[in-house]
mmCIF file of C-alpha atoms and ligand atoms in Angstrom:
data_model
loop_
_atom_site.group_PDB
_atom_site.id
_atom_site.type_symbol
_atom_site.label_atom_id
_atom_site.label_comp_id
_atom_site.label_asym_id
_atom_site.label_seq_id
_atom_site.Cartn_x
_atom_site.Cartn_y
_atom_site.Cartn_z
ATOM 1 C CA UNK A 1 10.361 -53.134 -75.404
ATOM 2 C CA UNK A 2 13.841 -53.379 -73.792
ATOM 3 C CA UNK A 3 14.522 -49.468 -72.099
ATOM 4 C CA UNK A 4 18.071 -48.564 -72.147
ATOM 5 C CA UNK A 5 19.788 -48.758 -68.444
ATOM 6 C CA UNK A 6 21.180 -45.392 -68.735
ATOM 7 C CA UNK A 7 18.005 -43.838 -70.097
ATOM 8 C CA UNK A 8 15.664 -45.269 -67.485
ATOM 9 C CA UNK A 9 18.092 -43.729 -64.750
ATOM 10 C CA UNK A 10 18.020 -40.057 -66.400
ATOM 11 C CA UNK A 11 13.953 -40.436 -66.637
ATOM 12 C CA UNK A 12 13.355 -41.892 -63.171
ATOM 13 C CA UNK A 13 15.736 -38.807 -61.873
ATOM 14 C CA UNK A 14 13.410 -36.445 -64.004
ATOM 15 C CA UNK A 15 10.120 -38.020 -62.593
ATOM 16 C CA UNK A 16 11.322 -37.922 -59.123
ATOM 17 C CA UNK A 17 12.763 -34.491 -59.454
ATOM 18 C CA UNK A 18 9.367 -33.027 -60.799
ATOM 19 C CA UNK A 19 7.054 -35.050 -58.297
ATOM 20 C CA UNK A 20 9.705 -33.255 -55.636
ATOM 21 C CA UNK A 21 9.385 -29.688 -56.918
ATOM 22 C CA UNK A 22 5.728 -30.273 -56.968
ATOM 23 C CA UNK A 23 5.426 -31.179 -53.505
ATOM 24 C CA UNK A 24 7.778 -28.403 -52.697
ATOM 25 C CA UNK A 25 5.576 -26.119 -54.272
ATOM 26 C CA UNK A 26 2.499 -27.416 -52.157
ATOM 27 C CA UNK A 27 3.871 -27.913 -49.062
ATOM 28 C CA UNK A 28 1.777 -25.264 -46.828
ATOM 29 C CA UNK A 29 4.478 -24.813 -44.010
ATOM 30 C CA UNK A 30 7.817 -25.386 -42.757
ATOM 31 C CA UNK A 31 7.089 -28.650 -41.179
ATOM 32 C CA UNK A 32 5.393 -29.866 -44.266
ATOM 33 C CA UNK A 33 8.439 -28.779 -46.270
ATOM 34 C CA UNK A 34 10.826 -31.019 -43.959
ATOM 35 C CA UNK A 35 9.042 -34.422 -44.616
ATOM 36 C CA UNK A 36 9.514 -33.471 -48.183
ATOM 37 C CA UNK A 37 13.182 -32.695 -47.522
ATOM 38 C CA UNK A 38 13.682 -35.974 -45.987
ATOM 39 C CA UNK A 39 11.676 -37.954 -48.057
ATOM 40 C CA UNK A 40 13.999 -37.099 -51.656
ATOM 41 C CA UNK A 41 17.185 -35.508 -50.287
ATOM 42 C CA UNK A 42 17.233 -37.759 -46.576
ATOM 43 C CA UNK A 43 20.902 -39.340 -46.519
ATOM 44 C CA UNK A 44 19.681 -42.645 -45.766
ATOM 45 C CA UNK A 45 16.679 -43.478 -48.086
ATOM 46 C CA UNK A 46 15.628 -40.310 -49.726
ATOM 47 C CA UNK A 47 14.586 -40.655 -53.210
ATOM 48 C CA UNK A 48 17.370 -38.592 -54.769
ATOM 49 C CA UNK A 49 19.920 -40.309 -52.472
ATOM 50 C CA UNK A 50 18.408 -44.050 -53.767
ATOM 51 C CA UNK A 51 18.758 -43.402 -57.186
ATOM 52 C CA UNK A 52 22.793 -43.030 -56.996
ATOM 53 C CA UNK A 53 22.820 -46.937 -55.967
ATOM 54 C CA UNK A 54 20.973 -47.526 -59.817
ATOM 55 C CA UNK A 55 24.914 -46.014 -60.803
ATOM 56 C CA UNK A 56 26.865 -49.703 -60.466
ATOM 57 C CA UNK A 57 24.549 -51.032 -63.139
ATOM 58 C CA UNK A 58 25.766 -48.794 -65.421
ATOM 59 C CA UNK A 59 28.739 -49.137 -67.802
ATOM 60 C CA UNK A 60 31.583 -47.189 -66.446
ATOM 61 C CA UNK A 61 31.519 -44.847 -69.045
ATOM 62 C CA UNK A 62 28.372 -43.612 -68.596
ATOM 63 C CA UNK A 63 28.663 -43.034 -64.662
ATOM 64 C CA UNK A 64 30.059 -40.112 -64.198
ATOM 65 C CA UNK A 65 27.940 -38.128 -66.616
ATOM 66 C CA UNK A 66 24.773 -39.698 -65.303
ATOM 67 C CA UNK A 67 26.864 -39.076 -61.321
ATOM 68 C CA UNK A 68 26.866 -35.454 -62.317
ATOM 69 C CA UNK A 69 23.387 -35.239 -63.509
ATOM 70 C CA UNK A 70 22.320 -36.690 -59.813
ATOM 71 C CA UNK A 71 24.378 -34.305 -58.357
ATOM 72 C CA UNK A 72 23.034 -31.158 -60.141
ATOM 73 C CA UNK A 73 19.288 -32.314 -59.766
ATOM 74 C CA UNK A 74 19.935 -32.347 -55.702
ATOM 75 C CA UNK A 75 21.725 -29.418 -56.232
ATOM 76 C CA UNK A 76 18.529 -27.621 -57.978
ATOM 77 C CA UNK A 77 16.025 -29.214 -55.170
ATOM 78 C CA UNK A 78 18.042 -27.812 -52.324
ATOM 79 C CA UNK A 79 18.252 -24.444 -53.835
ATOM 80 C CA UNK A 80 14.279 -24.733 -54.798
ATOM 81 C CA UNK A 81 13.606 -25.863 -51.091
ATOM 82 C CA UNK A 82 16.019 -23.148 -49.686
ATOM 83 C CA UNK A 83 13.748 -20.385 -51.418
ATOM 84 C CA UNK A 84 10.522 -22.031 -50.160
ATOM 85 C CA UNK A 85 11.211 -22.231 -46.880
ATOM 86 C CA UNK A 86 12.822 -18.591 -47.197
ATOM 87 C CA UNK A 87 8.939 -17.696 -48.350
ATOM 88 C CA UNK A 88 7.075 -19.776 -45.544
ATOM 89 C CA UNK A 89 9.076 -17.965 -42.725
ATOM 90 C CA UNK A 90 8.008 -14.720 -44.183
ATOM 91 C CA UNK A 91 4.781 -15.737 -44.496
ATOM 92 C CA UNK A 92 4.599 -16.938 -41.134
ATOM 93 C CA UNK A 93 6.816 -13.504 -40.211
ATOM 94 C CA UNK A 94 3.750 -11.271 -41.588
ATOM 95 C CA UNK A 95 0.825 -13.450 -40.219
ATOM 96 C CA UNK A 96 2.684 -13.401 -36.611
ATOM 97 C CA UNK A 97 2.697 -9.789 -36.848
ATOM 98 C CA UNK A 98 -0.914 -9.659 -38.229
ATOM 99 C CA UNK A 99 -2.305 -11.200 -35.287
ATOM 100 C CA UNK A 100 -0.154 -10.295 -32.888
ATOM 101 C CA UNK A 101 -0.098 -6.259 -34.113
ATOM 102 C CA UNK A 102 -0.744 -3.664 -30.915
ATOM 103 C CA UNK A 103 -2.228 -0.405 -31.714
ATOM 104 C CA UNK A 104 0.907 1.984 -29.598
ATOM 105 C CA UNK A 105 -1.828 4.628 -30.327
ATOM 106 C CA UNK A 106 -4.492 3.683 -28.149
ATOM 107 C CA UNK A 107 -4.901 4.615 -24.623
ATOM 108 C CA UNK A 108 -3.188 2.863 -22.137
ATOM 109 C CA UNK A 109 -4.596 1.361 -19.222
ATOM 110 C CA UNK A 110 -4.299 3.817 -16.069
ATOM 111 C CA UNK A 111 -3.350 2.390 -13.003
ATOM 112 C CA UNK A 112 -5.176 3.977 -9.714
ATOM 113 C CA UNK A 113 -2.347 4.826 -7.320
ATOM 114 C CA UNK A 114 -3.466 4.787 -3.863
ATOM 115 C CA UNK A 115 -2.395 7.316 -0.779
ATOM 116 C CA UNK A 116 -2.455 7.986 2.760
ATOM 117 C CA UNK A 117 -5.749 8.631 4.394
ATOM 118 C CA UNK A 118 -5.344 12.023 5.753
ATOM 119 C CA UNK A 119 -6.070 10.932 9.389
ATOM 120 C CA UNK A 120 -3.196 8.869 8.880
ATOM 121 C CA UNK A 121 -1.567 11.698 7.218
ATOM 122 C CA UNK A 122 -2.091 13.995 10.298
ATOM 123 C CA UNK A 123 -0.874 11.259 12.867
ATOM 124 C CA UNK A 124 2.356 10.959 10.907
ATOM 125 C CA UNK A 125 3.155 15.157 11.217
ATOM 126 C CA UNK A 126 1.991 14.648 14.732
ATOM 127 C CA UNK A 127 4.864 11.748 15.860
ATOM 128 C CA UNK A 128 7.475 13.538 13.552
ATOM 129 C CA UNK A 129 6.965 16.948 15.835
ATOM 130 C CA UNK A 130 7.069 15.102 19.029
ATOM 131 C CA UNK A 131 10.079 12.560 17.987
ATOM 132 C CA UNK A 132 11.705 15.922 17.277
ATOM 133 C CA UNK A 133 10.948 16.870 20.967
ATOM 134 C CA UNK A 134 12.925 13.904 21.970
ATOM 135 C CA UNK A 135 9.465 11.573 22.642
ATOM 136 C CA UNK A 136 9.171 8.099 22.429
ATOM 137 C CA UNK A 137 6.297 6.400 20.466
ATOM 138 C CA UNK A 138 4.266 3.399 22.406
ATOM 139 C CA UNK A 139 1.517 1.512 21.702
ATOM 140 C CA UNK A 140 -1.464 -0.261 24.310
ATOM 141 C CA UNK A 141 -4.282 -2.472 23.697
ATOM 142 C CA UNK A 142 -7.212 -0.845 22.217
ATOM 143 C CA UNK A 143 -9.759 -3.713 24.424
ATOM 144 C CA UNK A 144 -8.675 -2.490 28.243
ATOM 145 C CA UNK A 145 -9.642 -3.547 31.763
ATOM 146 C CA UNK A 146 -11.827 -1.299 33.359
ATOM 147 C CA UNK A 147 -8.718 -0.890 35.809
ATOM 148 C CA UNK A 148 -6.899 0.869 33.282
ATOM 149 C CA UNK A 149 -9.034 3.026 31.252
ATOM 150 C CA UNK A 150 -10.694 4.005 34.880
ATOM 151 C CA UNK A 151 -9.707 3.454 38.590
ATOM 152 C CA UNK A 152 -5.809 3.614 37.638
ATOM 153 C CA UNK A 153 -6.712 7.110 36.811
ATOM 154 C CA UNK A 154 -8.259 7.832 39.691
ATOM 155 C CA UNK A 155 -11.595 7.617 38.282
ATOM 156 C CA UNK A 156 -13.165 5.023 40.564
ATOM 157 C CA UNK A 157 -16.676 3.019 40.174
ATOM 158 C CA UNK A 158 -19.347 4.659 40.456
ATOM 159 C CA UNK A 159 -18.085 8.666 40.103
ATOM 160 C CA UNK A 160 -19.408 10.854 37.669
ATOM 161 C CA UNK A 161 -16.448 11.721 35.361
ATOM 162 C CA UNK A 162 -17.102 8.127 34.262
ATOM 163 C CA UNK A 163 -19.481 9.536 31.951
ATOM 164 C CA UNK A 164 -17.485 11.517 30.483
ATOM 165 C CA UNK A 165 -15.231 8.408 28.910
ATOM 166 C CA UNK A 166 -18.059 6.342 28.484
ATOM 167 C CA UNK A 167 -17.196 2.854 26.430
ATOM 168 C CA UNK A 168 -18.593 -0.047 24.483
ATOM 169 C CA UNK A 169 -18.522 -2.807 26.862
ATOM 170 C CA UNK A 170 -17.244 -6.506 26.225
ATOM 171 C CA UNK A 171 -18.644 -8.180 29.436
ATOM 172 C CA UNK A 172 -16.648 -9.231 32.115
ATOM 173 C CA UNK A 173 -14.268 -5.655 32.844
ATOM 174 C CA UNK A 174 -13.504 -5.738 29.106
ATOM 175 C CA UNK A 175 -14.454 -2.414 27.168
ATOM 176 C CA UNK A 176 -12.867 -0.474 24.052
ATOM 177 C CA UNK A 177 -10.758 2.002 25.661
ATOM 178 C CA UNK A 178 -12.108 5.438 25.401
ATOM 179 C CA UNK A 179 -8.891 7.513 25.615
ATOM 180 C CA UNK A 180 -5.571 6.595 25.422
ATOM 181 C CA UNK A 181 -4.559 7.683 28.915
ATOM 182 C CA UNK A 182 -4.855 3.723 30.414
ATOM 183 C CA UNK A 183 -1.317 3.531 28.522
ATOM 184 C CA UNK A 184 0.306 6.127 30.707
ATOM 185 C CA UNK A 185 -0.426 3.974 33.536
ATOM 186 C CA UNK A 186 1.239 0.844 31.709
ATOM 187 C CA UNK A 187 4.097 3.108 31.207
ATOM 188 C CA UNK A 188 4.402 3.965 34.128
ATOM 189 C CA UNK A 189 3.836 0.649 35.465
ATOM 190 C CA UNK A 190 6.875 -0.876 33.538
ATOM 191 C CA UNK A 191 9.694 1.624 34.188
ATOM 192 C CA UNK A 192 11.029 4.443 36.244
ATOM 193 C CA UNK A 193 11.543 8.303 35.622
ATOM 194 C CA UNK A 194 12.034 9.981 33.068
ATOM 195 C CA UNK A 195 9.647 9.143 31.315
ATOM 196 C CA UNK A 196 9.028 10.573 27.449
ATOM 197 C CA UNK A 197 6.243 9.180 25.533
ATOM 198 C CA UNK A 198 3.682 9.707 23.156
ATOM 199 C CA UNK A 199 0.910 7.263 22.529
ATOM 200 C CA UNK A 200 -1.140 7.448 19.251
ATOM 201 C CA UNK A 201 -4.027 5.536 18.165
ATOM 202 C CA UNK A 202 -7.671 4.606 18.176
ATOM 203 C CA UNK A 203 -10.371 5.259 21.321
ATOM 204 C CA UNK A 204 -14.182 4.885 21.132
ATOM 205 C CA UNK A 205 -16.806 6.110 22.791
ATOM 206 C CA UNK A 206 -20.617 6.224 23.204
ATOM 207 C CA UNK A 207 -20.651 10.073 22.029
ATOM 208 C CA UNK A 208 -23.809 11.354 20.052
ATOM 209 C CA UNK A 209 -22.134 11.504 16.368
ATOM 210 C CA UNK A 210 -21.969 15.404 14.857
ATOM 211 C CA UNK A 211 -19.413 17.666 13.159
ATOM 212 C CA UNK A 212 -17.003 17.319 15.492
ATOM 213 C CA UNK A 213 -17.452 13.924 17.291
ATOM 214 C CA UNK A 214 -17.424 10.328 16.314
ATOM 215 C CA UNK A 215 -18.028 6.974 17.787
ATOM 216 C CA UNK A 216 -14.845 5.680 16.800
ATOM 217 C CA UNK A 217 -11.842 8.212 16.096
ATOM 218 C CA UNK A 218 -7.670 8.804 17.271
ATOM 219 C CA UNK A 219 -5.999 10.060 19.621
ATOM 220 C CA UNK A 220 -2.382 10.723 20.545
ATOM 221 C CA UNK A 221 -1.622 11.091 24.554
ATOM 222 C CA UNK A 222 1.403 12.628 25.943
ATOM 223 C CA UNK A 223 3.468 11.544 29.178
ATOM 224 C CA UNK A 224 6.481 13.120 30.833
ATOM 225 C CA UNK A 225 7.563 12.649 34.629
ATOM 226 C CA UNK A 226 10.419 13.610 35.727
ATOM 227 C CA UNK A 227 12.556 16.144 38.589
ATOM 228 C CA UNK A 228 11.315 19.611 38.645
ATOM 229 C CA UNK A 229 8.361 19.607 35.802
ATOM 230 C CA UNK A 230 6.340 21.961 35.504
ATOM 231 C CA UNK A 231 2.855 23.550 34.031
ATOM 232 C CA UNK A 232 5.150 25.927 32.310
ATOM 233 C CA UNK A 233 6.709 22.800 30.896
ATOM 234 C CA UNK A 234 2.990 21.972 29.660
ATOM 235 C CA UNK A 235 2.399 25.681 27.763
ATOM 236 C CA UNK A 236 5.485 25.319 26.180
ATOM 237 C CA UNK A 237 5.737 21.885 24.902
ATOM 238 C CA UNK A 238 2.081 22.387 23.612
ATOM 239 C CA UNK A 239 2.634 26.168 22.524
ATOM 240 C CA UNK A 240 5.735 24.612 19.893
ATOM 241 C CA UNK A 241 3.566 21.874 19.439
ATOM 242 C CA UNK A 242 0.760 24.421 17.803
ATOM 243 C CA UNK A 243 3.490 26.602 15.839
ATOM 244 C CA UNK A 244 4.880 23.679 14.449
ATOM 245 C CA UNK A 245 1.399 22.166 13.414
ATOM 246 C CA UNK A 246 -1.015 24.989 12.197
ATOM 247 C CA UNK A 247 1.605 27.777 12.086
ATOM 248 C CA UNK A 248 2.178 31.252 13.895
ATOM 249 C CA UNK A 249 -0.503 32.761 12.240
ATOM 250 C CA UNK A 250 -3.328 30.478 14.654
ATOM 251 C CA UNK A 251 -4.211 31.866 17.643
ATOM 252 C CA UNK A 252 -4.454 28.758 20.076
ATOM 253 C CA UNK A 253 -5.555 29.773 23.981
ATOM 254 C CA UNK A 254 -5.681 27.471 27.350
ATOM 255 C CA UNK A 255 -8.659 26.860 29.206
ATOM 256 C CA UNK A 256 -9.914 25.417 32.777
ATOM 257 C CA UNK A 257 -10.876 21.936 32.415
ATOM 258 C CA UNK A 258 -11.608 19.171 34.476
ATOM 259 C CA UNK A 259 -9.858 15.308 34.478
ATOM 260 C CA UNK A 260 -10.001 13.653 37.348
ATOM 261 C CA UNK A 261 -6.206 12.362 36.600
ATOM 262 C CA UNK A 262 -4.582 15.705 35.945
ATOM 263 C CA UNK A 263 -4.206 18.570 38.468
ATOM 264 C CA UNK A 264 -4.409 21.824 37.230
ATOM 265 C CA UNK A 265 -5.932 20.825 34.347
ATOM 266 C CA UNK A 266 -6.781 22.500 30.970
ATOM 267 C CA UNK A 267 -8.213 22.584 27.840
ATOM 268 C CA UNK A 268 -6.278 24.148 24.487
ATOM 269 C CA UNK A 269 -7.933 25.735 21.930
ATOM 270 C CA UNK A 270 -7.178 26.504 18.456
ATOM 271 C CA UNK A 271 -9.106 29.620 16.544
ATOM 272 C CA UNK A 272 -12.016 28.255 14.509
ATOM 273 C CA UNK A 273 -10.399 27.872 10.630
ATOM 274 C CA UNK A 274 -14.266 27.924 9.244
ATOM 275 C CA UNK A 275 -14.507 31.594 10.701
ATOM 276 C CA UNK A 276 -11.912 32.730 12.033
ATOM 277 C CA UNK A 277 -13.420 32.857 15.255
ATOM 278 C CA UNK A 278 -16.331 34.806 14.681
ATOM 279 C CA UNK A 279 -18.580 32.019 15.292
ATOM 280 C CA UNK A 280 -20.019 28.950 13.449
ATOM 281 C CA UNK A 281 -21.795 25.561 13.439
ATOM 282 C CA UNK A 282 -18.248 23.935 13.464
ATOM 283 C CA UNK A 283 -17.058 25.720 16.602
ATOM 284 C CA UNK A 284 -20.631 25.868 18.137
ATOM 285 C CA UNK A 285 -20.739 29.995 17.740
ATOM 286 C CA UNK A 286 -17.428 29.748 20.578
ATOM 287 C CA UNK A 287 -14.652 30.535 17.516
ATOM 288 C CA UNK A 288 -12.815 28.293 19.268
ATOM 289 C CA UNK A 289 -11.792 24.527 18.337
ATOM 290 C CA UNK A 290 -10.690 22.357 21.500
ATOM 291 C CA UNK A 291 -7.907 19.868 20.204
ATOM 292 C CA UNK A 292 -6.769 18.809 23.815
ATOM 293 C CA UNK A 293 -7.093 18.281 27.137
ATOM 294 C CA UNK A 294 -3.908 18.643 29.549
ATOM 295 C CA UNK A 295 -2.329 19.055 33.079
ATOM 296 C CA UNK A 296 -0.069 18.039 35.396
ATOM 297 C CA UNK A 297 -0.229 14.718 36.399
ATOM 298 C CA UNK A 298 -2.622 14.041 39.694
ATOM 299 C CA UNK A 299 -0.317 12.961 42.119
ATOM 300 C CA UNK A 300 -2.593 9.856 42.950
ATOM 301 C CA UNK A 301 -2.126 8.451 39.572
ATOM 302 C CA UNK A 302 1.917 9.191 40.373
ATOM 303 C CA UNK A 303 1.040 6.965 43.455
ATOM 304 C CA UNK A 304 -1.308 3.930 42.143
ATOM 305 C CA UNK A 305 2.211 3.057 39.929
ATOM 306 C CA UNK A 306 4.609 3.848 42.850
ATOM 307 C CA UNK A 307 6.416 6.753 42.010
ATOM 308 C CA UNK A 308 8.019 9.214 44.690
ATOM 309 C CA UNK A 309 5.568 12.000 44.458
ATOM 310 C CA UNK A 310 7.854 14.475 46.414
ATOM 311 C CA UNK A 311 10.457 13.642 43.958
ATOM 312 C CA UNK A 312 8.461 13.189 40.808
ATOM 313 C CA UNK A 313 6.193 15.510 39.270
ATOM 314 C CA UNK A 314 4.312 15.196 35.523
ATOM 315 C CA UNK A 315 2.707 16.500 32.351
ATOM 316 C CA UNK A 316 0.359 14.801 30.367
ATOM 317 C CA UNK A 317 -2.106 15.821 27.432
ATOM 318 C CA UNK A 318 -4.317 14.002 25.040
ATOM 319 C CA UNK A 319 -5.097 15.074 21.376
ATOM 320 C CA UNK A 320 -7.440 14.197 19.105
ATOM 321 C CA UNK A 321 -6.154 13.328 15.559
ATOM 322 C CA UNK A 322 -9.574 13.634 13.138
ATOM 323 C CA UNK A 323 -9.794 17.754 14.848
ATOM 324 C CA UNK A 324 -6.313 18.128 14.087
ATOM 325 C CA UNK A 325 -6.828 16.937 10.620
ATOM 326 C CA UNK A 326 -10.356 19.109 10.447
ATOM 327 C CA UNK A 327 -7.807 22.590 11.415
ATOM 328 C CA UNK A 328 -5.595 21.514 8.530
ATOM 329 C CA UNK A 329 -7.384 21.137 6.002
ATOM 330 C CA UNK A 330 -10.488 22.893 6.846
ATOM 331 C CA UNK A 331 -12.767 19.839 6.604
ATOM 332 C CA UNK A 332 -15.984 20.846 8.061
ATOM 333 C CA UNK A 333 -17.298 17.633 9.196
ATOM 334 C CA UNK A 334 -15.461 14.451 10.761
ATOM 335 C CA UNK A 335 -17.866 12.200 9.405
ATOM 336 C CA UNK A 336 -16.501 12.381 6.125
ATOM 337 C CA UNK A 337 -13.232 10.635 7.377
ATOM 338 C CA UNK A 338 -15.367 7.619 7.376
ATOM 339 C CA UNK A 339 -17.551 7.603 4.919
ATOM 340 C CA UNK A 340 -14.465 6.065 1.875
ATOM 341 C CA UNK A 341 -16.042 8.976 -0.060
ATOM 342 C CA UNK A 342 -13.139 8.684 -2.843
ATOM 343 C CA UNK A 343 -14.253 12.383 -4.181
ATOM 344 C CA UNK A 344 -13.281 13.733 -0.451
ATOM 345 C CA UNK A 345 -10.444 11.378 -0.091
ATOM 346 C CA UNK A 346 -8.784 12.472 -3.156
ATOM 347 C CA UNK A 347 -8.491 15.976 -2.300
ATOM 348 C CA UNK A 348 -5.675 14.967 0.311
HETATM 349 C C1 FA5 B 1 -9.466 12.878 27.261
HETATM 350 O O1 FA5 B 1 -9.769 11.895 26.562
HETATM 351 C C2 FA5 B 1 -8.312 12.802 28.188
HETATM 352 N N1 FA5 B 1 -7.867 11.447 28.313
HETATM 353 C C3 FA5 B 1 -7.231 13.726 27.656
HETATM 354 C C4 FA5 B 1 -6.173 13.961 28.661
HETATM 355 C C5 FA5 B 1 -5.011 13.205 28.617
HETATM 356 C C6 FA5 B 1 -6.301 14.937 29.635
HETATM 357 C C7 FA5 B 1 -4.008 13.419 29.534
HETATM 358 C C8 FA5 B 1 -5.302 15.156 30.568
HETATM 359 C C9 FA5 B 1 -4.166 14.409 30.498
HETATM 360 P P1 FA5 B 1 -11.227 14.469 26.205
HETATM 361 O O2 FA5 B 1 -12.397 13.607 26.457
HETATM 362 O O3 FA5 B 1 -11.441 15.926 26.327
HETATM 363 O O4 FA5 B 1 -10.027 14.080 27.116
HETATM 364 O O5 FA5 B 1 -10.666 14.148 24.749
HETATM 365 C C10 FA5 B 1 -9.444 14.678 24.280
HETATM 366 C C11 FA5 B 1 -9.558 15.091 22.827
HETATM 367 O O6 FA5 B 1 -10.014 13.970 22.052
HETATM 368 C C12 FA5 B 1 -10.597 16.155 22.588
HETATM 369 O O7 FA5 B 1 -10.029 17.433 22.792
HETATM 370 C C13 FA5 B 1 -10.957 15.944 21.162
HETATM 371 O O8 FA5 B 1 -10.011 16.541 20.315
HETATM 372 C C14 FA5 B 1 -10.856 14.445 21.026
HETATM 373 N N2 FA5 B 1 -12.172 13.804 21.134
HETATM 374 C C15 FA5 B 1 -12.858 13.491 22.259
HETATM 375 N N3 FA5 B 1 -14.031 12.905 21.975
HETATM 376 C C16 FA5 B 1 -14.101 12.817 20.633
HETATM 377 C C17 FA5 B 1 -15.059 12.294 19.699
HETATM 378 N N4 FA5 B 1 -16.172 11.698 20.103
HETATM 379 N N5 FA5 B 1 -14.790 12.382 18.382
HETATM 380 C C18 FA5 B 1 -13.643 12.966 17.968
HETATM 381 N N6 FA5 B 1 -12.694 13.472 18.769
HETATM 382 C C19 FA5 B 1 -12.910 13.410 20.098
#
């Protein structure tokens, strides 16, 4: 059976155009539904595209109807692809936001924002008041010489005060400096008067811990030499000091004391905040609170660094940061500075 020219090219256009629809219809995504694209409408070998070469064996008169029809069917497959892929990019719109979906209703997650510990806290109010006063802040080594943390204040080997500063030794002359008074002597050691300083940071000692004293805990010391100071000087600097820290409502009194670098020297007190000075465990039944010791500075400390003593006179003072903080806030025990108890920490 002989099949006409021109009705073998209509039929082979129908077959191809159905077997293209159908695979058009399965393809399962967009990538799927390119190879199809390119396999019947590719410019260079796609089915559709191969079938238009079949139009030279045709009579002329028959070309450009059959032309047309090749045209049209293309025309139908694009449009049928266009919609297809149209409906794969939807679907793969929805399942996109299927798996990806967030829930703007649920709880976020909190994030813990940290503060200052309130030693740190108290050191900071402390170096404001005094940089206010016209002080300058130092630093010294917390592991000293023996020379320094001793005999340069005029506490030599073997006297008794030494007890009262007693250290952690390192071997050799090495210890952890128990008070921050060794740095007035580097001060003093580096420059001339005046001299304006405050020195804040850590001390330790071999003290028995309870409410009030710790192994390991901060100080701040105080250091000014100059012409024509004074131990009024000292009760006023401290006196501001005191307003500007707890207020005018606390009471805050002087008292003898004894340091072996310091001549007078004395002791300030702050009224008990637990009782108002009636008497309690935290004050030891006194009502009292010492945050300091003070006094003019001995004039053989003066000397060990070379200063003109008949020129030069001095005030000094050392506070301790954790009792300032206790005042403050009313914490009752200085343990719990130390403990990273996050339920007392919060509070502050
Ligand atoms: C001294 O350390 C002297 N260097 C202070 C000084 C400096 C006097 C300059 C004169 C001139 P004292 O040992 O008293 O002094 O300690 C000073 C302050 O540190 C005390 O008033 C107290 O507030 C604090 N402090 C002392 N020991 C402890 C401790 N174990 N725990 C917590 N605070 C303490």
């Amino acid at each position: 059976m002989t099949v006409e020219p021109k009705m073998s090219l209509r039929e082979e256009l129908a077959a191809i155009a159905a077997e293209a629809r159908a695979q058009i219809e399965r393809a399962a995504d967009l990538k799927a539904l390119k190879s199809v694209e390119v396999e019947f409408l590719g410019r260079k070998g796609g089915k559709i595209t191969n079938t238009l070469r079949g139009l030279g064996q045709l009579p002329a008169e028959e070309r450009p109807a059959v032309g047309k029809l090749v045209n049209e069917v293309r025309d139908e497959l694009e449009a049928v692809l266009k919609t297809k892929e149209g409906a794969l990019r939807e679907a793969e719109r929805q399942e996109k936001l299927r798996t990806e979906r967030v829930d703007v209703t649920l709880p976020g997650v909190a994030f813990d924002s940290g503060h200052l510990h309130p030693v740190t806290r108290t050191l900071r109010e402390i170096k404001q008041i005094f940089i206010g006063l016209g002080f300058e802040v130092v630093d010294g080594p917390e592991v000293e010489t023996e020379y320094y943390n001793f005999e340069g204040l005029n506490i030599p080997a073997d006297h008794a005060a030494r007890d009262m500063w007693d250290s952690f030794y390192l071997g050799g002359d090495l210890l952890l400096r128990s008070h921050t008074s060794p740095v007035q002597v580097r001060v003093m050691e580096k420059q001339q008067p005046p001299v304006r300083v405050i020195v804040p940071g850590k001390c330790f000692r071999r003290d028995a811990v309870d409410a009030t004293h710790h192994f390991q805990f901060h100080q701040v010391e105080g250091l000014l030499v100059d012409e024509g100071i004074s131990f009024a000087h000292l009760k006023g600097l401290l006196g501001e000091f005191a307003r500007q820290m707890f207020g005018k409502q606390r009471k805050s009194r002087f008292v003898p004391e004894y340091f072996p670098f310091t001549e007078p020297s004395a002791g300030m007190m702050i009224d008990c905040f637990a009782c108002e000075g009636s008497g309690c465990r935290i004050c030891k039944q006194s009502g009292w609170i010492e945050i300091l010791g003070s006094g003019m500075v001995h004039p053989a400390v003066l000397e060990n660094v070379g200063y003109d003593t008949q020129k030069y006179t001095g005030l000094a003072f050392g506070m301790g940061v954790e009792r300032i903080a206790m005042l403050r806030h009313g914490i009752d025990d200085i343990r719990l500075f130390y403990e990273n108890d996050l339920r007392f920490l919060r509070q502050f």
